[in-house]
Short mmCIF file of C-alpha atoms and ligand atoms in Angstrom, two decimals:
data_model
loop_
_atom_site.label_atom_id
_atom_site.label_comp_id
_atom_site.label_asym_id
_atom_site.label_seq_id
_atom_site.Cartn_x
_atom_site.Cartn_y
_atom_site.Cartn_z
CA ARG A 26 -51.83 9.52 7.37
CA LYS A 27 -54.79 9.92 10.04
CA VAL A 28 -58.44 8.83 8.58
CA LEU A 29 -61.26 10.48 10.81
CA VAL A 30 -64.10 8.37 10.08
CA SER A 31 -68.15 9.29 11.82
CA GLY A 32 -70.27 6.49 12.11
CA ALA A 33 -67.54 3.77 12.62
CA ASN A 34 -69.66 1.22 14.51
CA GLY A 35 -71.92 0.92 11.11
CA PHE A 36 -72.60 -1.21 8.05
CA ILE A 37 -70.66 0.63 5.72
CA GLY A 38 -68.67 2.65 8.40
CA ILE A 39 -66.88 -0.45 9.21
CA TRP A 40 -66.43 -1.31 6.15
CA VAL A 41 -64.37 2.10 5.69
CA VAL A 42 -62.62 1.61 8.52
CA ARG A 43 -60.91 -2.44 7.59
CA THR A 44 -60.81 -0.51 4.07
CA LEU A 45 -58.08 2.03 5.44
CA LEU A 46 -56.56 0.37 8.55
CA GLU A 47 -55.76 -2.68 5.42
CA GLN A 48 -54.29 0.05 2.71
CA GLY A 49 -51.44 1.31 5.26
CA TYR A 50 -53.82 4.48 7.24
CA SER A 51 -54.14 5.36 10.64
CA VAL A 52 -57.88 5.89 11.77
CA ARG A 53 -59.90 7.28 14.10
CA SER A 54 -62.87 5.93 14.80
CA ALA A 55 -66.04 8.11 15.76
CA VAL A 56 -69.12 6.25 17.50
CA ARG A 57 -71.11 8.11 20.17
CA ALA A 58 -70.55 5.54 23.10
CA GLU A 59 -67.80 3.69 24.49
CA GLU A 60 -69.22 0.52 23.75
CA LYS A 61 -69.92 0.94 20.36
CA GLY A 62 -66.76 0.93 20.31
CA GLN A 63 -66.21 -2.56 21.42
CA HIS A 64 -66.55 -4.33 18.34
CA LEU A 65 -64.56 -2.34 16.73
CA LYS A 66 -61.21 -2.00 18.95
CA LYS A 67 -61.46 -6.64 18.59
CA MET A 68 -61.83 -6.20 15.48
CA PHE A 69 -58.81 -4.09 15.14
CA GLY A 70 -56.46 -4.56 18.20
CA GLY A 71 -54.09 -6.22 15.91
CA TYR A 72 -53.48 -2.55 14.22
CA GLY A 73 -52.10 -1.66 17.58
CA ASP A 74 -51.93 2.58 18.16
CA LYS A 75 -52.60 2.55 14.13
CA HIS A 76 -56.46 2.32 15.05
CA GLU A 77 -58.45 4.61 18.19
CA ILE A 78 -61.84 5.43 19.15
CA VAL A 79 -63.23 9.07 20.10
CA VAL A 80 -66.60 9.45 21.84
CA VAL A 81 -68.72 11.71 19.85
CA PRO A 82 -71.99 12.01 22.00
CA ASP A 83 -74.59 14.30 20.55
CA ILE A 84 -73.22 15.38 16.72
CA THR A 85 -76.31 17.64 16.52
CA LYS A 86 -74.47 20.61 18.42
CA GLU A 87 -71.94 22.97 17.75
CA GLY A 88 -68.57 21.99 18.12
CA ALA A 89 -68.73 18.41 18.19
CA PHE A 90 -66.57 16.88 16.27
CA ASP A 91 -63.77 20.25 17.46
CA GLU A 92 -61.79 17.35 18.96
CA ALA A 93 -62.23 14.77 17.12
CA VAL A 94 -61.01 16.86 14.38
CA LYS A 95 -57.31 17.64 15.24
CA GLY A 96 -54.46 15.85 14.36
CA VAL A 97 -56.04 13.91 10.85
CA ASP A 98 -55.40 14.12 7.80
CA ALA A 99 -58.43 13.39 5.97
CA VAL A 100 -61.76 13.10 7.37
CA GLU A 101 -64.99 10.20 5.74
CA HIS A 102 -68.29 11.16 7.77
CA ILE A 103 -70.19 8.93 7.02
CA ALA A 104 -72.68 9.13 10.36
CA SER A 105 -76.54 9.67 9.44
CA PRO A 106 -79.90 8.19 11.18
CA VAL A 107 -80.61 5.30 8.68
CA THR A 108 -84.26 4.70 8.64
CA PHE A 109 -87.88 5.26 7.62
CA ASN A 110 -89.81 4.87 10.28
CA VAL A 111 -89.87 8.34 12.21
CA GLU A 112 -93.31 10.27 12.89
CA ASP A 113 -91.30 13.85 12.80
CA PRO A 114 -88.63 14.35 9.15
CA TYR A 115 -86.63 16.03 12.08
CA GLU A 116 -85.74 13.43 13.67
CA LEU A 117 -83.16 12.64 10.66
CA ILE A 118 -82.86 15.71 8.90
CA THR A 119 -81.36 17.62 12.56
CA PRO A 120 -78.52 15.33 13.24
CA ALA A 121 -78.20 15.02 9.22
CA VAL A 122 -77.51 18.52 8.44
CA ASN A 123 -76.08 19.53 12.13
CA GLY A 124 -73.76 16.62 12.12
CA THR A 125 -72.66 17.03 8.64
CA VAL A 126 -72.55 21.33 8.64
CA GLY A 127 -70.55 20.32 11.92
CA MET A 128 -67.74 18.46 10.84
CA LEU A 129 -67.24 20.51 8.49
CA HIS A 130 -66.24 23.84 10.68
CA SER A 131 -65.29 21.59 13.31
CA VAL A 132 -62.86 20.70 10.08
CA LEU A 133 -62.90 24.47 9.21
CA LYS A 134 -61.45 25.57 13.02
CA HIS A 135 -59.11 22.85 14.48
CA GLY A 136 -58.58 20.20 11.67
CA THR A 137 -55.78 22.29 10.42
CA SER A 138 -53.55 19.24 9.56
CA VAL A 139 -57.45 18.28 7.38
CA GLN A 140 -57.04 17.73 2.88
CA ARG A 141 -59.83 16.36 1.98
CA VAL A 142 -62.89 15.61 3.84
CA VAL A 143 -65.68 12.83 2.28
CA ILE A 144 -69.60 12.70 3.00
CA THR A 145 -71.36 9.86 2.52
CA SER A 146 -74.38 11.31 0.63
CA SER A 147 -76.85 9.03 -1.53
CA THR A 148 -79.05 8.69 -4.31
CA ALA A 149 -81.69 9.50 -2.40
CA ALA A 150 -79.92 13.05 -2.86
CA VAL A 151 -80.52 12.59 -5.94
CA VAL A 152 -83.84 11.31 -7.74
CA ARG A 153 -87.53 11.50 -7.70
CA ASP A 154 -90.54 9.36 -8.37
CA ASP A 155 -92.16 9.63 -11.53
CA PRO A 156 -94.90 7.26 -13.51
CA ASN A 157 -91.88 7.50 -16.53
CA PRO A 158 -88.73 5.41 -15.95
CA LEU A 159 -86.04 8.34 -15.78
CA GLU A 160 -81.98 8.44 -15.80
CA PHE A 161 -80.19 10.47 -13.62
CA ASP A 162 -76.57 12.02 -12.94
CA GLU A 163 -74.50 13.72 -11.26
CA ASN A 164 -76.27 17.16 -12.37
CA ASN A 165 -79.79 15.60 -11.45
CA TRP A 166 -81.34 17.23 -7.49
CA ASN A 167 -83.81 15.78 -5.13
CA GLU A 168 -86.51 19.19 -5.26
CA GLN A 169 -89.66 16.93 -5.68
CA CYS A 170 -88.48 15.21 -1.61
CA LEU A 171 -87.83 18.79 -0.61
CA GLU A 172 -91.58 19.79 -2.06
CA ILE A 173 -93.29 16.99 -0.05
CA LEU A 174 -91.73 17.60 2.84
CA ALA A 175 -92.58 21.86 3.02
CA GLU A 176 -96.35 20.30 1.75
CA GLY A 177 -96.50 18.04 5.11
CA GLY A 178 -99.32 16.18 4.00
CA PRO A 179 -100.05 12.52 3.15
CA ARG A 180 -96.81 12.23 0.67
CA LEU A 181 -94.55 12.62 3.56
CA ILE A 182 -93.73 9.12 4.25
CA GLY A 183 -90.87 7.39 5.64
CA HIS A 184 -88.64 7.37 2.87
CA ILE A 185 -89.61 10.28 1.64
CA LYS A 186 -88.38 11.97 5.60
CA TYR A 187 -85.03 9.87 5.29
CA ARG A 188 -84.02 11.47 1.22
CA ALA A 189 -85.24 15.33 2.59
CA SER A 190 -82.70 13.98 5.04
CA LYS A 191 -79.95 13.08 2.26
CA THR A 192 -80.68 15.95 0.41
CA LEU A 193 -80.94 18.75 2.36
CA ALA A 194 -77.45 17.81 4.54
CA GLU A 195 -75.81 17.90 0.94
CA LYS A 196 -77.16 20.95 0.03
CA ALA A 197 -75.41 22.28 3.26
CA VAL A 198 -72.62 21.00 2.52
CA TRP A 199 -72.03 22.93 -1.20
CA LYS A 200 -73.53 25.88 0.78
CA PHE A 201 -70.70 25.98 2.75
CA TRP A 202 -67.92 25.01 0.21
CA GLU A 203 -69.08 28.57 -2.23
CA GLU A 204 -68.69 30.59 1.13
CA ASN A 205 -65.97 29.15 2.34
CA ARG A 206 -63.83 27.87 -0.27
CA GLY A 207 -61.70 30.73 -0.80
CA LYS A 208 -60.38 30.63 2.56
CA ILE A 209 -59.49 26.68 3.06
CA THR A 210 -57.12 24.86 1.95
CA TRP A 211 -59.10 21.48 1.64
CA ASP A 212 -61.69 20.15 -0.46
CA ILE A 213 -64.74 17.85 -0.57
CA VAL A 214 -65.79 15.07 -1.96
CA VAL A 215 -69.67 14.04 -1.30
CA LEU A 216 -70.21 10.47 -2.99
CA ASN A 217 -73.69 9.29 -3.64
CA PRO A 218 -74.27 5.41 -3.61
CA PRO A 219 -77.89 3.70 -3.92
CA TYR A 220 -78.90 0.80 -2.41
CA VAL A 221 -75.53 -0.88 -0.18
CA PHE A 222 -75.36 -4.11 0.12
CA GLY A 223 -72.77 -6.98 0.67
CA PRO A 224 -71.68 -8.89 3.61
CA THR A 225 -71.98 -6.93 7.33
CA ILE A 226 -68.63 -6.93 9.32
CA HIS A 227 -70.58 -4.87 11.89
CA ASP A 228 -71.81 -5.83 15.59
CA VAL A 229 -75.32 -7.11 14.54
CA ALA A 230 -77.08 -8.94 16.68
CA SER A 231 -79.42 -11.04 14.98
CA PRO A 232 -81.03 -10.50 11.74
CA SER A 233 -83.27 -7.80 12.65
CA ALA A 234 -80.96 -5.78 13.81
CA LEU A 235 -78.98 -5.73 10.78
CA ASN A 236 -79.34 -2.02 9.20
CA ILE A 237 -81.82 -1.29 6.61
CA SER A 238 -80.87 -1.81 3.10
CA THR A 239 -79.43 -5.20 3.89
CA LEU A 240 -82.07 -5.87 5.90
CA GLU A 241 -84.57 -5.96 3.15
CA TRP A 242 -81.87 -7.94 1.17
CA HIS A 243 -82.60 -10.79 3.75
CA LYS A 244 -86.43 -9.68 4.30
CA PHE A 245 -87.11 -10.45 0.73
CA ILE A 246 -83.85 -13.60 -0.55
CA VAL A 247 -84.02 -15.59 3.13
CA HIS A 248 -87.64 -14.71 3.84
CA PRO A 249 -89.59 -13.29 0.87
CA THR A 250 -92.91 -15.60 2.15
CA SER A 251 -93.55 -14.56 5.06
CA SER A 252 -92.00 -10.87 4.25
CA GLY A 253 -95.54 -11.17 1.55
CA ALA A 254 -93.40 -10.27 -1.25
CA THR A 255 -94.53 -11.12 -4.03
CA ASN A 256 -93.55 -12.53 -7.49
CA GLU A 257 -94.82 -9.56 -9.35
CA PHE A 258 -92.73 -7.41 -6.71
CA LEU A 259 -90.02 -9.64 -6.21
CA ALA A 260 -89.84 -9.05 -10.57
CA THR A 261 -90.14 -5.52 -10.93
CA ARG A 262 -89.14 -3.69 -7.64
CA GLY A 263 -85.54 -2.79 -7.00
CA GLY A 264 -83.52 0.87 -8.30
CA GLY A 265 -79.40 0.88 -8.45
CA TRP A 266 -76.77 -0.78 -5.86
CA VAL A 267 -73.18 -0.47 -4.93
CA ASP A 268 -71.67 -3.81 -3.06
CA VAL A 269 -70.25 -2.26 0.17
CA ARG A 270 -66.43 -3.72 -0.51
CA ASP A 271 -65.97 -1.18 -3.54
CA LEU A 272 -68.34 1.46 -2.13
CA ALA A 273 -65.20 1.11 1.30
CA GLU A 274 -62.50 1.38 -1.90
CA ALA A 275 -64.62 4.03 -3.71
CA HIS A 276 -64.34 6.00 0.24
CA MET A 277 -60.80 5.12 0.11
CA LEU A 278 -60.11 6.29 -3.78
CA ALA A 279 -62.03 9.89 -2.56
CA LEU A 280 -59.57 10.63 -0.25
CA GLU A 281 -56.84 9.65 -3.15
CA LYS A 282 -58.10 11.14 -6.00
CA GLU A 283 -57.37 14.98 -6.65
CA ALA A 284 -59.78 14.54 -10.01
CA ALA A 285 -62.19 13.72 -6.56
CA GLY A 286 -61.68 17.44 -5.14
CA SER A 287 -65.10 19.63 -5.13
CA LYS A 288 -67.20 16.71 -6.93
CA ARG A 289 -70.47 14.77 -6.56
CA ILE A 290 -69.98 11.17 -7.60
CA ILE A 291 -72.40 8.37 -8.22
CA ILE A 292 -71.12 5.11 -7.04
CA ASN A 293 -73.40 1.92 -9.01
CA ALA A 294 -72.43 -1.25 -9.88
CA GLY A 295 -75.46 -1.59 -11.87
CA VAL A 296 -79.51 -1.97 -12.19
CA TRP A 297 -81.86 -5.41 -10.17
CA LYS A 298 -84.58 -6.72 -9.29
CA TRP A 299 -84.92 -8.58 -5.88
CA GLN A 300 -85.76 -12.02 -8.90
CA ASP A 301 -81.97 -11.29 -9.99
CA PHE A 302 -80.69 -11.86 -6.46
CA LEU A 303 -82.82 -15.14 -5.96
CA ASP A 304 -81.38 -16.19 -9.14
CA ALA A 305 -78.49 -15.61 -8.72
CA ALA A 306 -78.79 -17.33 -4.96
CA ASN A 307 -80.35 -20.20 -6.17
CA ALA A 308 -77.39 -21.04 -8.86
CA ILE A 309 -75.54 -21.77 -5.89
CA SER A 310 -74.59 -24.97 -5.92
CA PRO A 311 -73.37 -26.68 -2.92
CA PRO A 312 -76.74 -24.66 -1.26
CA PRO A 313 -76.09 -22.43 1.16
CA LYS A 314 -77.57 -24.08 4.57
CA LEU A 315 -80.20 -21.33 5.82
CA SER A 316 -82.61 -22.38 8.34
CA GLN A 317 -85.07 -22.83 5.54
CA PRO A 318 -84.69 -23.66 1.79
CA LEU A 319 -84.55 -21.05 -0.52
CA PRO A 320 -87.71 -19.12 -1.96
CA VAL A 321 -86.76 -19.04 -6.44
CA GLY A 322 -89.67 -16.41 -7.11
CA ASN A 323 -89.96 -16.62 -10.49
CA PRO A 324 -87.09 -17.47 -12.08
CA GLY A 325 -85.90 -15.32 -15.01
CA ALA A 326 -88.52 -12.89 -14.05
CA GLY A 327 -86.16 -9.92 -13.34
CA SER A 328 -83.38 -8.44 -15.70
CA ALA A 329 -83.03 -10.83 -17.68
CA ASP A 330 -86.20 -10.88 -18.87
CA PRO A 331 -85.79 -8.22 -22.23
CA ALA A 332 -89.07 -6.78 -21.15
CA ALA A 333 -87.76 -5.93 -17.70
CA ILE A 334 -88.85 -1.52 -17.37
CA HIS A 335 -86.17 -0.28 -14.55
CA MET A 336 -87.27 3.26 -12.99
CA LEU A 337 -83.90 4.56 -11.37
CA VAL A 338 -81.24 4.15 -13.52
CA PHE A 339 -77.66 6.40 -12.89
CA LYS A 340 -74.76 7.34 -14.78
CA THR A 341 -71.98 6.68 -13.53
CA ASP A 342 -68.97 8.05 -15.85
CA ARG A 343 -68.17 10.01 -13.39
CA ALA A 344 -66.94 7.43 -11.11
CA ARG A 345 -65.27 5.14 -13.87
CA ASP A 346 -63.34 8.39 -15.37
CA ILE A 347 -61.28 9.11 -11.60
CA PHE A 348 -61.91 5.75 -9.54
CA GLY A 349 -62.33 3.10 -12.02
CA LEU A 350 -63.64 0.38 -9.41
CA LYS A 351 -64.15 -3.11 -10.98
CA TYR A 352 -67.29 -3.89 -9.28
CA HIS A 353 -68.60 -7.20 -7.46
CA THR A 354 -71.22 -8.94 -9.17
CA ILE A 355 -74.96 -9.57 -7.95
CA ALA A 356 -73.27 -13.65 -8.11
CA GLU A 357 -70.02 -12.78 -6.33
CA THR A 358 -72.60 -10.72 -3.49
CA THR A 359 -75.56 -12.50 -3.37
CA GLU A 360 -72.80 -15.75 -2.20
CA ASP A 361 -70.77 -13.73 0.29
CA MET A 362 -73.95 -12.38 1.62
CA LEU A 363 -75.71 -15.73 2.11
CA ALA A 364 -72.48 -17.12 3.73
CA ASP A 365 -72.01 -14.27 6.16
CA PHE A 366 -75.88 -15.74 6.94
CA GLU A 367 -75.06 -19.48 6.99
CA SER A 368 -71.97 -18.45 9.57
CA ARG A 369 -74.32 -16.50 11.62
CA GLY A 370 -76.72 -19.54 12.01
P1 LIG B 128 -76.32 2.22 10.26
O1 LIG B 128 -77.58 2.48 10.69
O2 LIG B 128 -75.21 0.47 9.93
O3 LIG B 128 -74.80 3.39 10.85
C1 LIG B 128 -75.37 4.57 10.95
C2 LIG B 128 -74.21 4.87 11.14
O4 LIG B 128 -74.82 6.69 11.82
C3 LIG B 128 -73.75 4.24 12.70
O5 LIG B 128 -72.74 4.59 12.83
C4 LIG B 128 -75.25 5.16 13.60
O6 LIG B 128 -74.02 4.78 14.73
C5 LIG B 128 -74.69 6.79 12.73
N1 LIG B 128 -75.76 7.66 13.33
C6 LIG B 128 -76.76 7.35 13.02
N2 LIG B 128 -77.68 8.74 13.49
C7 LIG B 128 -77.16 9.07 14.39
C8 LIG B 128 -77.37 9.57 15.01
N3 LIG B 128 -78.32 11.42 16.04
N4 LIG B 128 -75.96 10.95 15.60
C9 LIG B 128 -74.59 10.01 15.66
N5 LIG B 128 -74.58 8.99 14.86
C10 LIG B 128 -75.64 8.46 14.29
O7 LIG B 128 -76.33 2.71 7.61
P2 LIG B 128 -75.12 2.44 6.15
O8 LIG B 128 -74.14 2.35 7.63
O9 LIG B 128 -76.12 1.73 5.63
O10 LIG B 128 -75.21 4.28 6.73
C11 LIG B 128 -74.35 4.86 6.55
C12 LIG B 128 -74.27 5.94 5.46
O11 LIG B 128 -74.17 5.78 4.45
C13 LIG B 128 -75.11 6.83 6.36
O12 LIG B 128 -74.51 8.09 5.69
C14 LIG B 128 -76.39 6.17 5.07
O13 LIG B 128 -77.49 7.90 4.52
C15 LIG B 128 -75.46 6.30 3.53
N6 LIG B 128 -76.39 5.79 2.58
C16 LIG B 128 -76.72 4.50 2.86
C17 LIG B 128 -77.31 3.47 2.25
C18 LIG B 128 -77.58 2.30 2.21
O14 LIG B 128 -77.77 1.29 1.92
N7 LIG B 128 -76.65 1.49 3.19
C19 LIG B 128 -77.42 4.22 0.26
C20 LIG B 128 -77.31 5.58 0.43
C21 LIG B 128 -76.17 5.69 1.75
P3 LIG B 128 -75.52 4.28 16.13
O15 LIG B 128 -75.19 2.87 15.36
O16 LIG B 128 -74.72 4.58 17.41
O17 LIG B 128 -76.94 4.83 15.59
#
């Protein structure tokens, strides 16, 4: 079976490509430019014609994926801008929404052999900020970011713009589904991961070029002093998380599990605080060889503290029932991420 993967050169995308190839799928990796496919080509050269690259220069253009979807059995649509650093929110919203809707329309018109389309959404489309801790499941929608977007005032900060792009893109998916479900022979699965951590295998020239979630991890775990993070910040800030390898497996299972069809599914390993990762990092023996000693923060002050409050908690019954994933632990992911940073010098 052949799968089209968009955003294939990104942190999550390349793990999805690798997981699919390892499990015997053929993969067509979609990237924006020829040179963005070089690293993928090299990494998966051993798979011969089971791995190919397709260049889709502008995913916001109508019909952008028309050629790319021809002859594939499934699609993993992962491409979407992930940055909080934009002035105009539509720099994120336009590619997020048009890229997603465009992919669905290309499949509708030209994906004659497609059976399933998996869309990488986010818990950004689920959560809302609140002074009190909240628990979320797949019935929750982030209307808050859309209200702030409509207001356009000072509350419209970077991560709210990102949340709006993911919420609007996912809303567009379900709108498309409602309008077309009667006339299509394929179905849709949406995955909603929170923070994604884990070792990187995409093309990262330097730590500053990491994707946002591993960049933050690097900043707060490997360099918390220079990042200006206080012990209180490290002990209290966190959310939900999942290891990128487990998320990649979920993307593969989303193609295979009948029960996943027409559902949004939160993929979350559990709660965390930055201090939890620091404690795990400092428990590694022998210690990783990094350019500077690891900071310790305030050991035990994260989730291990019985008084710890988790503002965002996710119910994961649906993922458990459909996928039954065994998630990496904070200790395992920390060890693998530090080994990754160690190997990169
Ligand atoms: P990366 O930044 O590493 O990857 C993003 C991918 O999307 C890249 O391949 C990038 O291509 C592509 N992309 C971005 N903007 C555009 C655009 N305008 N046109 C075409 N392609 C574009 O991020 P991640 O791998 O972390 O994110 C992948 C997906 O996972 C996104 O949909 C994101 O919202 C979602 N997600 C990520 C989480 C995380 O913690 N990392 C959490 C929850 C969801 P290029 O290299 O050419 O820019």
